[in-house]
Amino acid sequence: ISKTKSYQEIQPALVLGWDWNSTTGITIDDQARLTWYEETNPIYQNQIENRLSTELEFRPNSTFTLRTGPQWEICRSLPKPTGQDYQELALTLGMDLFLSERFWTTIEDRLGKRYYLPIDSGLQFNYRFNEFNLLLNYQILKGIALQGMINIAPEWHTESIDNLAALSYSLELSYTF
């Protein structure tokens, strides 16, 4: 539970995993978030969000992992539905690569569609999305590491003027002793 001056948030999660053998497994991940504001307005509303995902994992060797599976997410405003309420369906594809103790990278792509409830808000419209994430870590020397992250998240709406793409990235050189 986190509490600030303006809201409280509770984030329970349940993760269940099972390996059939050393090369294949399945994970079911259910993450919820309840956000409760001291004062609400049309933008900041009390909400409950829940993301349920199932992921199949293939590990042909100790350095490479391939992951894929569906996700279902809902968001509901409390105490009554609003124009911000949605349902989202997506498919994730991911890969992890670990080369010795010096280099690792994770690539994940999440393709899906967000459907807003048919409440006339005038602010939210259904759209398709593709969230691409790349994380990497390279240990240059003992105690010196280069870490990077790229996130690209385009959205495609019915009206092309509403289309957008967000890009964020970071690159960090760190030294630990």
PDB file of C-alpha atoms in Angstrom:
ATOM      1  CA  ILE A   1       0.000   0.000   0.000  1.00  0.00           C
ATOM      2  CA  SER A   2       1.352   3.372  -0.945  1.00  0.00           C
ATOM      3  CA  LYS A   3      -0.135   6.583   0.393  1.00  0.00           C
ATOM      4  CA  THR A   4       0.599  10.112  -0.650  1.00  0.00           C
ATOM      5  CA  LYS A   5      -1.187  13.337   0.019  1.00  0.00           C
ATOM      6  CA  SER A   6      -3.702  12.745  -2.799  1.00  0.00           C
ATOM      7  CA  TYR A   7      -4.362   9.004  -3.252  1.00  0.00           C
ATOM      8  CA  GLN A   8      -3.916   5.448  -1.978  1.00  0.00           C
ATOM      9  CA  GLU A   9      -2.986   2.478  -4.109  1.00  0.00           C
ATOM     10  CA  ILE A  10      -3.145  -1.254  -3.399  1.00  0.00           C
ATOM     11  CA  GLN A  11      -1.479  -3.684  -5.834  1.00  0.00           C
ATOM     12  CA  PRO A  12      -2.091  -7.355  -5.047  1.00  0.00           C
ATOM     13  CA  ALA A  13      -0.620  -9.932  -7.432  1.00  0.00           C
ATOM     14  CA  LEU A  14      -0.728 -13.699  -7.868  1.00  0.00           C
ATOM     15  CA  VAL A  15       1.810 -15.556 -10.015  1.00  0.00           C
ATOM     16  CA  LEU A  16       1.637 -19.300 -10.632  1.00  0.00           C
ATOM     17  CA  GLY A  17       4.266 -21.128 -12.658  1.00  0.00           C
ATOM     18  CA  TRP A  18       4.768 -24.708 -13.704  1.00  0.00           C
ATOM     19  CA  ASP A  19       7.580 -26.303 -15.698  1.00  0.00           C
ATOM     20  CA  TRP A  20       6.743 -29.385 -17.753  1.00  0.00           C
ATOM     21  CA  ASN A  21      10.441 -30.090 -18.136  1.00  0.00           C
ATOM     22  CA  SER A  22      13.718 -28.158 -18.300  1.00  0.00           C
ATOM     23  CA  THR A  23      12.819 -26.531 -21.648  1.00  0.00           C
ATOM     24  CA  THR A  24       9.118 -25.584 -21.368  1.00  0.00           C
ATOM     25  CA  GLY A  25       6.876 -23.985 -18.809  1.00  0.00           C
ATOM     26  CA  ILE A  26       3.772 -21.914 -18.272  1.00  0.00           C
ATOM     27  CA  THR A  27       3.106 -18.890 -16.058  1.00  0.00           C
ATOM     28  CA  ILE A  28      -0.246 -17.400 -15.071  1.00  0.00           C
ATOM     29  CA  ASP A  29       0.062 -13.865 -13.734  1.00  0.00           C
ATOM     30  CA  ASP A  30      -2.828 -11.880 -12.237  1.00  0.00           C
ATOM     31  CA  GLN A  31      -2.024  -8.299 -11.183  1.00  0.00           C
ATOM     32  CA  ALA A  32      -4.604  -5.915  -9.766  1.00  0.00           C
ATOM     33  CA  ARG A  33      -4.449  -2.279  -8.769  1.00  0.00           C
ATOM     34  CA  LEU A  34      -7.003  -0.332  -6.753  1.00  0.00           C
ATOM     35  CA  THR A  35      -6.519   3.452  -6.832  1.00  0.00           C
ATOM     36  CA  TRP A  36      -8.517   5.620  -4.449  1.00  0.00           C
ATOM     37  CA  TYR A  37      -8.227   9.446  -4.630  1.00  0.00           C
ATOM     38  CA  GLU A  38      -9.035  11.839  -1.804  1.00  0.00           C
ATOM     39  CA  GLU A  39     -10.711  14.070  -4.389  1.00  0.00           C
ATOM     40  CA  THR A  40     -11.862  12.892  -7.811  1.00  0.00           C
ATOM     41  CA  ASN A  41     -12.388  14.809 -11.038  1.00  0.00           C
ATOM     42  CA  PRO A  42     -13.035  13.790 -14.669  1.00  0.00           C
ATOM     43  CA  ILE A  43      -9.363  12.814 -15.109  1.00  0.00           C
ATOM     44  CA  TYR A  44      -8.450  11.357 -11.691  1.00  0.00           C
ATOM     45  CA  GLN A  45     -11.084   8.802 -10.717  1.00  0.00           C
ATOM     46  CA  ASN A  46     -11.186   5.903  -8.301  1.00  0.00           C
ATOM     47  CA  GLN A  47     -10.437   2.758 -10.303  1.00  0.00           C
ATOM     48  CA  ILE A  48      -9.810  -0.925 -10.161  1.00  0.00           C
ATOM     49  CA  GLU A  49      -7.534  -2.372 -12.828  1.00  0.00           C
ATOM     50  CA  ASN A  50      -6.736  -6.024 -13.395  1.00  0.00           C
ATOM     51  CA  ARG A  51      -4.335  -7.677 -15.864  1.00  0.00           C
ATOM     52  CA  LEU A  52      -4.457 -11.433 -16.350  1.00  0.00           C
ATOM     53  CA  SER A  53      -1.823 -13.038 -18.552  1.00  0.00           C
ATOM     54  CA  THR A  54      -0.784 -16.532 -19.521  1.00  0.00           C
ATOM     55  CA  GLU A  55       2.687 -17.058 -20.897  1.00  0.00           C
ATOM     56  CA  LEU A  56       4.278 -20.122 -22.470  1.00  0.00           C
ATOM     57  CA  GLU A  57       8.045 -20.223 -22.112  1.00  0.00           C
ATOM     58  CA  PHE A  58      10.504 -22.166 -24.284  1.00  0.00           C
ATOM     59  CA  ARG A  59      14.106 -22.527 -23.063  1.00  0.00           C
ATOM     60  CA  PRO A  60      16.113 -24.521 -25.637  1.00  0.00           C
ATOM     61  CA  ASN A  61      19.362 -23.807 -23.744  1.00  0.00           C
ATOM     62  CA  SER A  62      20.663 -21.875 -20.752  1.00  0.00           C
ATOM     63  CA  THR A  63      21.245 -18.660 -22.727  1.00  0.00           C
ATOM     64  CA  PHE A  64      18.015 -18.250 -24.713  1.00  0.00           C
ATOM     65  CA  THR A  65      14.346 -18.020 -23.677  1.00  0.00           C
ATOM     66  CA  LEU A  66      11.326 -17.383 -25.886  1.00  0.00           C
ATOM     67  CA  ARG A  67       7.976 -16.321 -24.346  1.00  0.00           C
ATOM     68  CA  THR A  68       4.487 -15.826 -25.759  1.00  0.00           C
ATOM     69  CA  GLY A  69       0.928 -15.623 -24.532  1.00  0.00           C
ATOM     70  CA  PRO A  70      -2.333 -13.691 -24.296  1.00  0.00           C
ATOM     71  CA  GLN A  71      -3.218 -10.871 -21.896  1.00  0.00           C
ATOM     72  CA  TRP A  72      -6.588  -9.526 -20.823  1.00  0.00           C
ATOM     73  CA  GLU A  73      -6.865  -6.261 -18.917  1.00  0.00           C
ATOM     74  CA  ILE A  74      -9.845  -4.351 -17.554  1.00  0.00           C
ATOM     75  CA  CYS A  75     -10.220  -0.964 -15.900  1.00  0.00           C
ATOM     76  CA  ARG A  76     -13.401   0.054 -14.074  1.00  0.00           C
ATOM     77  CA  SER A  77     -14.145   3.344 -12.368  1.00  0.00           C
ATOM     78  CA  LEU A  78     -15.657   3.337  -8.904  1.00  0.00           C
ATOM     79  CA  PRO A  79     -18.388   3.687  -7.735  1.00  0.00           C
ATOM     80  CA  LYS A  80     -19.975   3.792 -11.221  1.00  0.00           C
ATOM     81  CA  PRO A  81     -18.790   3.322 -14.830  1.00  0.00           C
ATOM     82  CA  THR A  82     -17.254   6.291 -16.665  1.00  0.00           C
ATOM     83  CA  GLY A  83     -15.790   7.000 -20.092  1.00  0.00           C
ATOM     84  CA  GLN A  84     -12.334   5.910 -18.858  1.00  0.00           C
ATOM     85  CA  ASP A  85     -13.413   2.269 -18.374  1.00  0.00           C
ATOM     86  CA  TYR A  86     -11.859  -0.144 -20.859  1.00  0.00           C
ATOM     87  CA  GLN A  87     -11.064  -3.723 -21.737  1.00  0.00           C
ATOM     88  CA  GLU A  88      -7.825  -4.658 -23.483  1.00  0.00           C
ATOM     89  CA  LEU A  89      -6.794  -7.808 -25.338  1.00  0.00           C
ATOM     90  CA  ALA A  90      -3.163  -8.359 -26.302  1.00  0.00           C
ATOM     91  CA  LEU A  91      -0.603 -10.933 -27.357  1.00  0.00           C
ATOM     92  CA  THR A  92       2.946 -10.739 -25.999  1.00  0.00           C
ATOM     93  CA  LEU A  93       6.065 -12.060 -27.675  1.00  0.00           C
ATOM     94  CA  GLY A  94       9.337 -11.936 -25.806  1.00  0.00           C
ATOM     95  CA  MET A  95      12.924 -13.121 -25.864  1.00  0.00           C
ATOM     96  CA  ASP A  96      15.684 -13.172 -23.250  1.00  0.00           C
ATOM     97  CA  LEU A  97      19.348 -13.665 -24.116  1.00  0.00           C
ATOM     98  CA  PHE A  98      22.031 -14.224 -21.466  1.00  0.00           C
ATOM     99  CA  LEU A  99      25.624 -14.458 -22.679  1.00  0.00           C
ATOM    100  CA  SER A 100      27.940 -15.289 -19.793  1.00  0.00           C
ATOM    101  CA  GLU A 101      27.731 -12.964 -16.814  1.00  0.00           C
ATOM    102  CA  ARG A 102      28.667  -9.933 -18.906  1.00  0.00           C
ATOM    103  CA  PHE A 103      25.702  -9.395 -21.236  1.00  0.00           C
ATOM    104  CA  TRP A 104      21.942  -9.886 -21.178  1.00  0.00           C
ATOM    105  CA  THR A 105      19.064  -8.448 -23.161  1.00  0.00           C
ATOM    106  CA  THR A 106      15.293  -8.721 -23.071  1.00  0.00           C
ATOM    107  CA  ILE A 107      13.039  -7.874 -25.997  1.00  0.00           C
ATOM    108  CA  GLU A 108       9.260  -7.809 -25.646  1.00  0.00           C
ATOM    109  CA  ASP A 109       6.529  -6.857 -28.094  1.00  0.00           C
ATOM    110  CA  ARG A 110       2.883  -6.510 -27.021  1.00  0.00           C
ATOM    111  CA  LEU A 111       0.273  -6.252 -29.775  1.00  0.00           C
ATOM    112  CA  GLY A 112      -3.347  -5.570 -28.932  1.00  0.00           C
ATOM    113  CA  LYS A 113      -6.504  -3.531 -28.953  1.00  0.00           C
ATOM    114  CA  ARG A 114      -8.132  -1.406 -26.256  1.00  0.00           C
ATOM    115  CA  TYR A 115     -11.941  -1.186 -26.189  1.00  0.00           C
ATOM    116  CA  TYR A 116     -13.616   1.563 -24.185  1.00  0.00           C
ATOM    117  CA  LEU A 117     -17.055   0.985 -22.734  1.00  0.00           C
ATOM    118  CA  PRO A 118     -19.844   2.581 -24.751  1.00  0.00           C
ATOM    119  CA  ILE A 119     -20.246   5.541 -22.411  1.00  0.00           C
ATOM    120  CA  ASP A 120     -20.272   8.853 -24.233  1.00  0.00           C
ATOM    121  CA  SER A 121     -17.238  10.589 -22.789  1.00  0.00           C
ATOM    122  CA  GLY A 122     -15.985  12.278 -25.931  1.00  0.00           C
ATOM    123  CA  LEU A 123     -12.424  11.754 -24.620  1.00  0.00           C
ATOM    124  CA  GLN A 124     -11.599   8.071 -25.204  1.00  0.00           C
ATOM    125  CA  PHE A 125     -11.806   5.982 -28.384  1.00  0.00           C
ATOM    126  CA  ASN A 126     -10.922   2.356 -29.187  1.00  0.00           C
ATOM    127  CA  TYR A 127      -7.460   1.855 -30.658  1.00  0.00           C
ATOM    128  CA  ARG A 128      -4.862  -0.748 -31.655  1.00  0.00           C
ATOM    129  CA  PHE A 129      -1.376  -0.638 -30.158  1.00  0.00           C
ATOM    130  CA  ASN A 130       2.085  -2.171 -30.376  1.00  0.00           C
ATOM    131  CA  GLU A 131       4.330  -1.738 -27.325  1.00  0.00           C
ATOM    132  CA  PHE A 132       7.947  -2.632 -28.001  1.00  0.00           C
ATOM    133  CA  ASN A 133      10.494  -2.807 -25.143  1.00  0.00           C
ATOM    134  CA  LEU A 134      14.229  -3.471 -25.251  1.00  0.00           C
ATOM    135  CA  LEU A 135      16.352  -3.773 -22.116  1.00  0.00           C
ATOM    136  CA  LEU A 136      20.052  -4.511 -22.076  1.00  0.00           C
ATOM    137  CA  ASN A 137      22.908  -4.736 -19.648  1.00  0.00           C
ATOM    138  CA  TYR A 138      26.576  -5.076 -20.560  1.00  0.00           C
ATOM    139  CA  GLN A 139      29.261  -5.367 -17.907  1.00  0.00           C
ATOM    140  CA  ILE A 140      32.263  -3.665 -19.480  1.00  0.00           C
ATOM    141  CA  LEU A 141      34.673  -4.332 -16.605  1.00  0.00           C
ATOM    142  CA  LYS A 142      34.196  -5.507 -13.055  1.00  0.00           C
ATOM    143  CA  GLY A 143      32.005  -2.847 -11.440  1.00  0.00           C
ATOM    144  CA  ILE A 144      31.402  -0.870 -14.670  1.00  0.00           C
ATOM    145  CA  ALA A 145      28.177  -1.588 -16.529  1.00  0.00           C
ATOM    146  CA  LEU A 146      26.288  -0.068 -19.423  1.00  0.00           C
ATOM    147  CA  GLN A 147      22.498  -0.330 -19.142  1.00  0.00           C
ATOM    148  CA  GLY A 148      19.928   0.755 -21.679  1.00  0.00           C
ATOM    149  CA  MET A 149      16.189   0.785 -22.237  1.00  0.00           C
ATOM    150  CA  ILE A 150      14.013   1.669 -25.235  1.00  0.00           C
ATOM    151  CA  ASN A 151      10.214   1.748 -25.244  1.00  0.00           C
ATOM    152  CA  ILE A 152       8.244   2.509 -28.417  1.00  0.00           C
ATOM    153  CA  ALA A 153       4.443   2.535 -28.140  1.00  0.00           C
ATOM    154  CA  PRO A 154       2.438   3.587 -31.204  1.00  0.00           C
ATOM    155  CA  GLU A 155      -1.374   3.715 -31.169  1.00  0.00           C
ATOM    156  CA  TRP A 156      -3.624   3.519 -34.227  1.00  0.00           C
ATOM    157  CA  HIS A 157      -7.079   5.081 -33.916  1.00  0.00           C
ATOM    158  CA  THR A 158     -10.100   5.137 -36.228  1.00  0.00           C
ATOM    159  CA  GLU A 159      -9.390   8.794 -36.932  1.00  0.00           C
ATOM    160  CA  SER A 160      -5.794   9.030 -38.151  1.00  0.00           C
ATOM    161  CA  ILE A 161      -5.424  12.482 -36.575  1.00  0.00           C
ATOM    162  CA  ASP A 162      -5.669  10.744 -33.162  1.00  0.00           C
ATOM    163  CA  ASN A 163      -2.769   8.361 -33.917  1.00  0.00           C
ATOM    164  CA  LEU A 164       0.293   8.811 -31.756  1.00  0.00           C
ATOM    165  CA  ALA A 165       3.547   7.160 -30.816  1.00  0.00           C
ATOM    166  CA  ALA A 166       5.426   7.496 -27.556  1.00  0.00           C
ATOM    167  CA  LEU A 167       9.157   6.910 -27.368  1.00  0.00           C
ATOM    168  CA  SER A 168      11.240   6.746 -24.234  1.00  0.00           C
ATOM    169  CA  TYR A 169      14.807   5.638 -23.785  1.00  0.00           C
ATOM    170  CA  SER A 170      17.629   5.756 -21.316  1.00  0.00           C
ATOM    171  CA  LEU A 171      21.295   4.892 -21.313  1.00  0.00           C
ATOM    172  CA  GLU A 172      23.274   4.647 -18.107  1.00  0.00           C
ATOM    173  CA  LEU A 173      26.899   3.963 -17.346  1.00  0.00           C
ATOM    174  CA  SER A 174      27.272   2.847 -13.755  1.00  0.00           C
ATOM    175  CA  TYR A 175      30.177   2.137 -11.479  1.00  0.00           C
ATOM    176  CA  THR A 176      29.845   0.078  -8.302  1.00  0.00           C
ATOM    177  CA  PHE A 177      32.488  -0.697  -5.720  1.00  0.00           C
TER     178      PHE A 177
END
